[in-house]
Amino acid sequence: MWFDDAIDAALDQADREHRRRRIRPVAIPGPRLVLVDGRQLIDACSNDYLGLSQHPALKARAIEWVERFGAGARAARLVTGTLEAVSELEVRLAQFKQTEAALIFNAGYQANAAVLPALFELAGGRDALVFSDRLNHASLHAGCAAAGVRQIRFRHNDLAHLEELIAPHAGKPCFIVTESVFSMDGDRADTAALAAIARRHDAVLYLDEAHATGVLGPQGRGLAVAAPGAVVMGTLGKAFGAAGAYIAGSQALIDYLVNRCAGFIYSTAPAPAVCGAVDAALDLIPAMDGERALLMSRAARLRQRLAEFGINTLASSTQIVPAILGAEDKALAAQQRLEAAGVLAIAIRPPTVPEGLARLRFALSSAHSDADFEQLLDAIGVIGA
Ligand SMILES: Cc1ncc(COP(=O)(O)O)c(C=O)c1O
């Protein structure tokens, strides 16, 4: 049948291009460790930056909320109502992000894919003027695509280019869509400068804080604190150690999304266990300055170590450190050699990253022990071998 043949052809092509992706079964023998094919490896690829996914307080609160509220949320929030505890959690999230209000979603991908079209509706839907960083995450593209918008892309983190592109559209409603920490390059956007550009052009700034939340900014509040007035999206499955996402902004924005964002209206609410874990993470994160400092100093040491072997780490200045290897097969071979040395870091290939920039993406965690981290540094030599 044509359908099966087409699937086989697509998978064959992925194989030929060294781009085939496979799901690998793993077990979690302890914080920052993974058991892959019977071997215990140091996990240097997950986004569990503060190690909270294994924290006893998160596990205990998740269990407590299951006992109090049940295993599932039963329906969408507008149908079944919202647990008081979840409303309180949203107030706490808003306080953490220093905004008026917040709204929880099931996943970051869902939030970006669903919220952007709802916002663009306010400015002509498919005709909305949307200025996007070239390296934006797939979920941000999904939101633009769902709205039928043709994005106007500025060069990565090049705010002069953004200004140049936006200037001819003075007086028209515009959106600027970007990440505050880029998921694959580990560099930061200048959020204060972005906010100033948005103010000058009366544009809405939409900031994806997936990799900044919990890790950067005062008490881990992210980089959007330097961009008051932005619509802020962040995830709860990375540094927060649980799952889901939030949108933070004005009360009017949240009220609008409750009325017009289909991905919120027509989706079952997040499970109580997840919300309980997020609630516990919020107790811990503001006080984790020591962990955040450790993460940043380790990331700097890793970049230095990679540089000793002549490996480019782009403009990384965070816990995400890319090791650029160029071709897909080189990145895959490096992943295998590193794995043989006891470290799991995943080869990231196009189309996730631009052509010719296949890489290993290291994602560090404050939960790595000193010995884990030294083993990781020792293993770096095999990458370029
Ligand atoms: C920048 C960015 N935005 C959004 C997401 C999606 O978040 P989630 O994993 O919660 O769906 C990711 C996930 O990796 C991401 O890196």
GROMACS .gro file of C-alpha atoms and ligand atoms in nm:
model
  401
    1MET     CA    1   0.000   0.000   0.000
    2TRP     CA    2   0.125   0.350  -0.081
    3PHE     CA    3   0.110   0.451   0.285
    4ASP     CA    4   0.352   0.179   0.403
    5ASP     CA    5   0.582   0.241   0.105
    6ALA     CA    6   0.591   0.614   0.183
    7ILE     CA    7   0.677   0.548   0.548
    8ASP     CA    8   0.956   0.306   0.447
    9ALA     CA    9   1.094   0.560   0.198
   10ALA     CA   10   1.097   0.837   0.461
   11LEU     CA   11   1.278   0.614   0.712
   12ASP     CA   12   1.528   0.494   0.447
   13GLN     CA   13   1.606   0.854   0.360
   14ALA     CA   14   1.662   0.938   0.729
   15ASP     CA   15   1.901   0.638   0.752
   16ARG     CA   16   2.097   0.745   0.442
   17GLU     CA   17   2.134   1.099   0.578
   18HIS     CA   18   2.243   0.975   0.925
   19ARG     CA   19   1.932   1.147   1.061
   20ARG     CA   20   1.732   0.847   1.175
   21ARG     CA   21   1.603   0.894   1.529
   22ARG     CA   22   1.537   0.601   1.759
   23ILE     CA   23   1.372   0.564   2.096
   24ARG     CA   24   1.610   0.398   2.343
   25PRO     CA   25   1.489   0.229   2.660
   26VAL     CA   26   1.669   0.353   2.972
   27ALA     CA   27   1.641   0.317   3.348
   28ILE     CA   28   1.723   0.575   3.615
   29PRO     CA   29   1.952   0.417   3.875
   30GLY     CA   30   2.009   0.749   4.061
   31PRO     CA   31   2.029   1.125   4.022
   32ARG     CA   32   2.203   1.219   3.697
   33LEU     CA   33   2.264   0.857   3.600
   34VAL     CA   34   2.105   0.656   3.323
   35LEU     CA   35   2.119   0.285   3.258
   36VAL     CA   36   2.146   0.228   2.884
   37ASP     CA   37   2.185  -0.122   2.737
   38GLY     CA   38   2.289  -0.246   3.082
   39ARG     CA   39   2.560   0.020   3.126
   40GLN     CA   40   2.546   0.300   3.380
   41LEU     CA   41   2.625   0.637   3.223
   42ILE     CA   42   2.655   0.992   3.352
   43ASP     CA   43   2.356   1.178   3.213
   44ALA     CA   44   2.491   1.491   3.045
   45CYS     CA   45   2.198   1.547   2.812
   46SER     CA   46   1.879   1.591   3.018
   47ASN     CA   47   1.738   1.931   3.107
   48ASP     CA   48   1.706   1.845   3.477
   49TYR     CA   49   1.944   2.133   3.550
   50LEU     CA   50   1.892   2.142   3.926
   51GLY     CA   51   1.837   1.768   3.969
   52LEU     CA   52   1.486   1.833   4.098
   53SER     CA   53   1.324   1.545   3.907
   54GLN     CA   54   1.472   1.312   4.171
   55HIS     CA   55   1.428   1.542   4.471
   56PRO     CA   56   1.246   1.378   4.765
   57ALA     CA   57   1.036   1.691   4.828
   58LEU     CA   58   0.896   1.688   4.473
   59LYS     CA   59   0.824   1.317   4.487
   60ALA     CA   60   0.653   1.352   4.826
   61ARG     CA   61   0.436   1.649   4.716
   62ALA     CA   62   0.340   1.469   4.393
   63ILE     CA   63   0.227   1.168   4.596
   64GLU     CA   64   0.047   1.392   4.845
   65TRP     CA   65  -0.147   1.566   4.567
   66VAL     CA   66  -0.240   1.231   4.412
   67GLU     CA   67  -0.376   1.122   4.749
   68ARG     CA   68  -0.569   1.449   4.791
   69PHE     CA   69  -0.692   1.505   4.435
   70GLY     CA   70  -0.659   1.180   4.239
   71ALA     CA   71  -0.449   1.049   3.953
   72GLY     CA   72  -0.605   1.255   3.675
   73ALA     CA   73  -0.758   1.600   3.631
   74ARG     CA   74  -1.081   1.449   3.483
   75ALA     CA   75  -1.151   1.715   3.219
   76ALA     CA   76  -1.054   2.052   3.079
   77ARG     CA   77  -1.057   2.328   3.338
   78LEU     CA   78  -1.350   2.519   3.193
   79VAL     CA   79  -1.555   2.200   3.212
   80THR     CA   80  -1.469   2.056   3.549
   81GLY     CA   81  -1.344   2.363   3.734
   82THR     CA   82  -0.999   2.430   3.873
   83LEU     CA   83  -0.868   2.291   4.199
   84GLU     CA   84  -0.810   2.566   4.451
   85ALA     CA   85  -0.457   2.430   4.498
   86VAL     CA   86  -0.386   2.477   4.126
   87SER     CA   87  -0.520   2.834   4.131
   88GLU     CA   88  -0.292   2.903   4.427
   89LEU     CA   89  -0.003   2.747   4.238
   90GLU     CA   90  -0.066   2.985   3.947
   91VAL     CA   91  -0.058   3.279   4.187
   92ARG     CA   92   0.277   3.153   4.319
   93LEU     CA   93   0.412   3.111   3.965
   94ALA     CA   94   0.308   3.467   3.880
   95GLN     CA   95   0.482   3.594   4.195
   96PHE     CA   96   0.794   3.397   4.099
   97LYS     CA   97   0.791   3.553   3.751
   98GLN     CA   98   0.697   3.895   3.893
   99THR     CA   99   0.387   3.923   3.678
  100GLU     CA  100   0.021   3.979   3.760
  101ALA     CA  101  -0.098   3.634   3.663
  102ALA     CA  102   0.000   3.296   3.519
  103LEU     CA  103  -0.171   3.006   3.344
  104ILE     CA  104  -0.047   2.645   3.344
  105PHE     CA  105  -0.032   2.429   3.031
  106ASN     CA  106   0.041   2.058   2.985
  107ALA     CA  107   0.364   2.110   2.791
  108GLY     CA  108   0.585   2.383   2.653
  109TYR     CA  109   0.527   2.266   2.300
  110GLN     CA  110   0.153   2.288   2.353
  111ALA     CA  111   0.179   2.634   2.510
  112ASN     CA  112   0.380   2.781   2.222
  113ALA     CA  113   0.176   2.606   1.954
  114ALA     CA  114  -0.153   2.718   2.108
  115VAL     CA  115  -0.085   3.058   2.263
  116LEU     CA  116   0.085   3.224   1.965
  117PRO     CA  117  -0.212   3.175   1.728
  118ALA     CA  118  -0.443   3.315   1.996
  119LEU     CA  119  -0.221   3.623   2.031
  120PHE     CA  120  -0.188   3.670   1.655
  121GLU     CA  121  -0.568   3.672   1.627
  122LEU     CA  122  -0.549   4.012   1.797
  123ALA     CA  123  -0.352   4.150   1.503
  124GLY     CA  124  -0.509   4.006   1.192
  125GLY     CA  125  -0.438   3.635   1.237
  126ARG     CA  126  -0.237   3.514   0.938
  127ASP     CA  127  -0.154   3.876   0.847
  128ALA     CA  128   0.008   3.949   1.185
  129LEU     CA  129   0.363   4.082   1.158
  130VAL     CA  130   0.584   3.837   1.344
  131PHE     CA  131   0.959   3.888   1.382
  132SER     CA  132   1.136   3.568   1.491
  133ASP     CA  133   1.491   3.476   1.578
  134ARG     CA  134   1.625   3.234   1.316
  135LEU     CA  135   1.712   2.975   1.583
  136ASN     CA  136   1.373   2.966   1.753
  137HIS     CA  137   1.250   2.631   1.884
  138ALA     CA  138   1.025   2.407   1.673
  139SER     CA  139   0.728   2.474   1.901
  140LEU     CA  140   0.748   2.849   1.830
  141HIS     CA  141   0.745   2.772   1.458
  142ALA     CA  142   0.448   2.542   1.517
  143GLY     CA  143   0.256   2.831   1.674
  144CYS     CA  144   0.331   3.054   1.376
  145ALA     CA  145   0.245   2.778   1.129
  146ALA     CA  146  -0.084   2.703   1.306
  147ALA     CA  147  -0.180   3.069   1.260
  148GLY     CA  148  -0.073   3.063   0.893
  149VAL     CA  149   0.175   3.343   0.964
  150ARG     CA  150   0.478   3.403   0.740
  151GLN     CA  151   0.753   3.482   0.987
  152ILE     CA  152   1.002   3.761   0.927
  153ARG     CA  153   1.324   3.611   1.059
  154PHE     CA  154   1.610   3.810   1.202
  155ARG     CA  155   1.964   3.675   1.225
  156HIS     CA  156   2.027   3.490   1.549
  157ASN     CA  157   2.046   3.737   1.840
  158ASP     CA  158   2.119   4.020   1.594
  159LEU     CA  159   1.904   4.299   1.736
  160ALA     CA  160   2.030   4.555   1.483
  161HIS     CA  161   1.892   4.326   1.212
  162LEU     CA  162   1.564   4.302   1.402
  163GLU     CA  163   1.539   4.681   1.420
  164GLU     CA  164   1.617   4.709   1.050
  165LEU     CA  165   1.338   4.462   0.966
  166ILE     CA  166   1.082   4.610   1.200
  167ALA     CA  167   1.144   4.980   1.121
  168PRO     CA  168   0.946   4.994   0.792
  169HIS     CA  169   0.637   4.865   0.975
  170ALA     CA  170   0.597   5.158   1.214
  171GLY     CA  171   0.244   5.199   1.344
  172LYS     CA  172   0.138   4.841   1.266
  173PRO     CA  173   0.082   4.582   1.540
  174CYS     CA  174   0.393   4.362   1.558
  175PHE     CA  175   0.520   4.066   1.760
  176ILE     CA  176   0.879   3.978   1.845
  177VAL     CA  177   0.918   3.608   1.925
  178THR     CA  178   1.239   3.469   2.072
  179GLU     CA  179   1.397   3.250   2.339
  180SER     CA  180   1.581   3.399   2.636
  181VAL     CA  181   1.826   3.104   2.642
  182PHE     CA  182   1.861   2.912   2.317
  183SER     CA  183   1.802   2.542   2.362
  184MET     CA  184   2.070   2.417   2.125
  185ASP     CA  185   2.336   2.693   2.141
  186GLY     CA  186   2.313   2.776   2.513
  187ASP     CA  187   2.353   3.148   2.450
  188ARG     CA  188   2.134   3.425   2.588
  189ALA     CA  189   1.918   3.690   2.428
  190ASP     CA  190   1.958   4.046   2.557
  191THR     CA  191   1.610   4.064   2.706
  192ALA     CA  192   1.641   4.426   2.826
  193ALA     CA  193   1.741   4.541   2.477
  194LEU     CA  194   1.460   4.335   2.323
  195ALA     CA  195   1.212   4.500   2.560
  196ALA     CA  196   1.342   4.842   2.461
  197ILE     CA  197   1.299   4.760   2.090
  198ALA     CA  198   0.949   4.630   2.159
  199ARG     CA  199   0.863   4.953   2.346
  200ARG     CA  200   1.000   5.173   2.066
  201HIS     CA  201   0.791   4.993   1.804
  202ASP     CA  202   0.484   4.926   2.019
  203ALA     CA  203   0.546   4.554   1.958
  204VAL     CA  204   0.452   4.260   2.179
  205LEU     CA  205   0.758   4.071   2.303
  206TYR     CA  206   0.702   3.695   2.346
  207LEU     CA  207   0.985   3.532   2.542
  208ASP     CA  208   1.036   3.157   2.572
  209GLU     CA  209   1.215   3.099   2.902
  210ALA     CA  210   1.224   2.718   2.881
  211HIS     CA  211   1.596   2.699   2.959
  212ALA     CA  212   1.629   3.011   3.174
  213THR     CA  213   1.354   2.943   3.428
  214GLY     CA  214   1.501   2.820   3.753
  215VAL     CA  215   1.857   2.862   3.633
  216LEU     CA  216   1.922   3.227   3.550
  217GLY     CA  217   1.819   3.564   3.685
  218PRO     CA  218   1.773   3.662   4.050
  219GLN     CA  219   1.656   3.355   4.251
  220GLY     CA  220   1.626   3.167   3.921
  221ARG     CA  221   1.335   3.383   3.802
  222GLY     CA  222   1.469   3.384   3.446
  223LEU     CA  223   1.583   3.661   3.214
  224ALA     CA  224   1.238   3.804   3.146
  225VAL     CA  225   1.261   4.000   3.471
  226ALA     CA  226   1.466   4.247   3.266
  227ALA     CA  227   1.180   4.275   3.015
  228PRO     CA  228   0.871   4.393   3.204
  229GLY     CA  229   0.560   4.382   2.992
  230ALA     CA  230   0.672   4.079   2.788
  231VAL     CA  231   0.446   3.778   2.742
  232VAL     CA  232   0.652   3.510   2.913
  233MET     CA  233   0.637   3.139   2.850
  234GLY     CA  234   0.839   2.891   3.053
  235THR     CA  235   0.851   2.517   3.104
  236LEU     CA  236   0.810   2.311   3.419
  237GLY     CA  237   0.974   1.991   3.291
  238LYS     CA  238   1.332   2.119   3.282
  239ALA     CA  239   1.486   2.296   3.585
  240PHE     CA  240   1.150   2.257   3.763
  241GLY     CA  241   1.191   1.880   3.741
  242ALA     CA  242   0.823   1.806   3.672
  243ALA     CA  243   0.628   1.863   3.347
  244GLY     CA  244   0.418   2.127   3.178
  245ALA     CA  245   0.454   2.496   3.113
  246TYR     CA  246   0.316   2.836   3.208
  247ILE     CA  247   0.234   3.166   3.049
  248ALA     CA  248   0.298   3.466   3.273
  249GLY     CA  249   0.179   3.820   3.208
  250SER     CA  250  -0.104   4.057   3.287
  251GLN     CA  251  -0.435   3.938   3.431
  252ALA     CA  252  -0.607   4.061   3.112
  253LEU     CA  253  -0.374   3.847   2.898
  254ILE     CA  254  -0.453   3.537   3.104
  255ASP     CA  255  -0.828   3.612   3.093
  256TYR     CA  256  -0.803   3.646   2.716
  257LEU     CA  257  -0.623   3.310   2.681
  258VAL     CA  258  -0.884   3.140   2.899
  259ASN     CA  259  -1.142   3.262   2.647
  260ARG     CA  260  -0.957   3.229   2.317
  261CYS     CA  261  -0.669   2.983   2.339
  262ALA     CA  262  -0.797   2.654   2.197
  263GLY     CA  263  -0.499   2.456   2.333
  264PHE     CA  264  -0.605   2.559   2.684
  265ILE     CA  265  -0.982   2.538   2.639
  266TYR     CA  266  -0.995   2.195   2.476
  267SER     CA  267  -0.724   2.009   2.669
  268THR     CA  268  -0.753   1.813   2.993
  269ALA     CA  269  -0.592   1.998   3.284
  270PRO     CA  270  -0.245   1.889   3.405
  271ALA     CA  271  -0.248   1.592   3.643
  272PRO     CA  272  -0.240   1.666   4.019
  273ALA     CA  273   0.091   1.481   4.064
  274VAL     CA  274   0.261   1.717   3.820
  275CYS     CA  275   0.114   2.027   3.985
  276GLY     CA  276   0.218   1.900   4.328
  277ALA     CA  277   0.578   1.851   4.210
  278VAL     CA  278   0.580   2.205   4.065
  279ASP     CA  279   0.447   2.340   4.396
  280ALA     CA  280   0.737   2.175   4.581
  281ALA     CA  281   0.990   2.296   4.322
  282LEU     CA  282   0.869   2.652   4.383
  283ASP     CA  283   0.955   2.613   4.753
  284LEU     CA  284   1.311   2.518   4.664
  285ILE     CA  285   1.420   2.705   4.352
  286PRO     CA  286   1.452   3.063   4.486
  287ALA     CA  287   1.700   2.941   4.750
  288MET     CA  288   1.920   2.743   4.509
  289ASP     CA  289   2.177   3.015   4.434
  290GLY     CA  290   2.462   2.781   4.531
  291GLU     CA  291   2.348   2.521   4.275
  292ARG     CA  292   2.310   2.791   4.009
  293ALA     CA  293   2.661   2.921   4.074
  294LEU     CA  294   2.801   2.567   4.058
  295LEU     CA  295   2.626   2.508   3.725
  296MET     CA  296   2.772   2.824   3.573
  297SER     CA  297   3.127   2.756   3.695
  298ARG     CA  298   3.112   2.398   3.565
  299ALA     CA  299   2.979   2.514   3.229
  300ALA     CA  300   3.271   2.757   3.200
  301ARG     CA  301   3.518   2.474   3.279
  302LEU     CA  302   3.355   2.249   3.020
  303ARG     CA  303   3.376   2.520   2.753
  304GLN     CA  304   3.742   2.572   2.839
  305ARG     CA  305   3.810   2.198   2.817
  306LEU     CA  306   3.641   2.174   2.477
  307ALA     CA  307   3.841   2.475   2.357
  308GLU     CA  308   4.163   2.293   2.456
  309PHE     CA  309   4.068   2.031   2.198
  310GLY     CA  310   3.986   2.295   1.939
  311ILE     CA  311   3.610   2.234   1.964
  312ASN     CA  312   3.382   2.531   1.901
  313THR     CA  313   3.116   2.600   2.166
  314LEU     CA  314   2.955   2.894   1.981
  315ALA     CA  315   2.842   3.174   2.216
  316SER     CA  316   2.730   2.944   2.498
  317SER     CA  317   2.723   3.122   2.834
  318THR     CA  318   2.487   2.892   3.023
  319GLN     CA  319   2.447   2.534   3.144
  320ILE     CA  320   2.388   2.425   2.782
  321VAL     CA  321   2.719   2.373   2.602
  322PRO     CA  322   2.727   2.268   2.237
  323ALA     CA  323   3.035   2.091   2.100
  324ILE     CA  324   3.021   2.165   1.728
  325LEU     CA  325   3.138   1.876   1.511
  326GLY     CA  326   2.997   1.965   1.169
  327ALA     CA  327   2.876   1.654   0.988
  328GLU     CA  328   2.604   1.424   1.121
  329ASP     CA  329   2.822   1.111   1.113
  330LYS     CA  330   3.098   1.285   1.310
  331ALA     CA  331   2.851   1.385   1.580
  332LEU     CA  332   2.710   1.032   1.597
  333ALA     CA  333   3.057   0.878   1.620
  334ALA     CA  334   3.152   1.122   1.897
  335GLN     CA  335   2.836   1.029   2.087
  336GLN     CA  336   2.932   0.662   2.067
  337ARG     CA  337   3.289   0.721   2.181
  338LEU     CA  338   3.170   0.933   2.471
  339GLU     CA  339   2.923   0.664   2.566
  340ALA     CA  340   3.206   0.409   2.569
  341ALA     CA  341   3.378   0.647   2.815
  342GLY     CA  342   3.070   0.642   3.041
  343VAL     CA  343   2.897   0.968   2.946
  344LEU     CA  344   2.566   1.018   2.767
  345ALA     CA  345   2.551   1.333   2.552
  346ILE     CA  346   2.332   1.325   2.247
  347ALA     CA  347   2.420   1.408   1.887
  348ILE     CA  348   2.191   1.684   1.765
  349ARG     CA  349   2.156   1.694   1.387
  350PRO     CA  350   1.974   1.899   1.124
  351PRO     CA  351   1.692   1.991   1.096
  352THR     CA  352   1.702   2.055   1.474
  353VAL     CA  353   2.019   2.261   1.414
  354PRO     CA  354   2.137   2.430   1.091
  355GLU     CA  355   2.311   2.229   0.816
  356GLY     CA  356   2.680   2.169   0.887
  357LEU     CA  357   2.641   2.240   1.260
  358ALA     CA  358   2.572   1.891   1.396
  359ARG     CA  359   2.692   1.873   1.753
  360LEU     CA  360   2.692   1.709   2.089
  361ARG     CA  361   2.470   1.907   2.323
  362PHE     CA  362   2.592   1.896   2.682
  363ALA     CA  363   2.330   1.991   2.941
  364LEU     CA  364   2.484   2.015   3.287
  365SER     CA  365   2.319   1.963   3.621
  366SER     CA  366   2.406   2.083   3.969
  367ALA     CA  367   2.319   1.727   4.078
  368HIS     CA  368   2.628   1.584   3.908
  369SER     CA  369   2.876   1.490   4.178
  370ASP     CA  370   3.226   1.639   4.155
  371ALA     CA  371   3.347   1.292   4.050
  372ASP     CA  372   3.082   1.275   3.773
  373PHE     CA  373   3.190   1.611   3.643
  374GLU     CA  374   3.562   1.525   3.650
  375GLN     CA  375   3.484   1.203   3.461
  376LEU     CA  376   3.296   1.409   3.204
  377LEU     CA  377   3.593   1.645   3.164
  378ASP     CA  378   3.833   1.351   3.134
  379ALA     CA  379   3.616   1.195   2.865
  380ILE     CA  380   3.614   1.504   2.644
  381GLY     CA  381   3.937   1.397   2.476
  382VAL     CA  382   3.759   1.113   2.293
  383ILE     CA  383   3.521   1.347   2.109
  384GLY     CA  384   3.758   1.477   1.851
  385ALA     CA  385   3.975   1.163   1.836
  386LIG     C1  386   1.296   2.658   2.384
  386LIG     C2  387   1.194   2.550   2.410
  386LIG     N1  388   1.065   2.583   2.410
  386LIG     C3  389   0.969   2.490   2.431
  386LIG     C4  390   1.001   2.358   2.454
  386LIG     C5  391   0.893   2.257   2.473
  386LIG     O1  392   0.871   2.232   2.607
  386LIG     P1  393   0.812   2.092   2.656
  386LIG     O2  394   0.925   1.996   2.657
  386LIG     O3  395   0.756   2.122   2.791
  386LIG     O4  396   0.706   2.052   2.558
  386LIG     C6  397   1.135   2.320   2.455
  386LIG     C7  398   1.170   2.178   2.480
  386LIG     O5  399   1.278   2.132   2.475
  386LIG     C8  400   1.234   2.417   2.432
  386LIG     O6  401   1.364   2.385   2.429
   0.00000   0.00000   0.00000
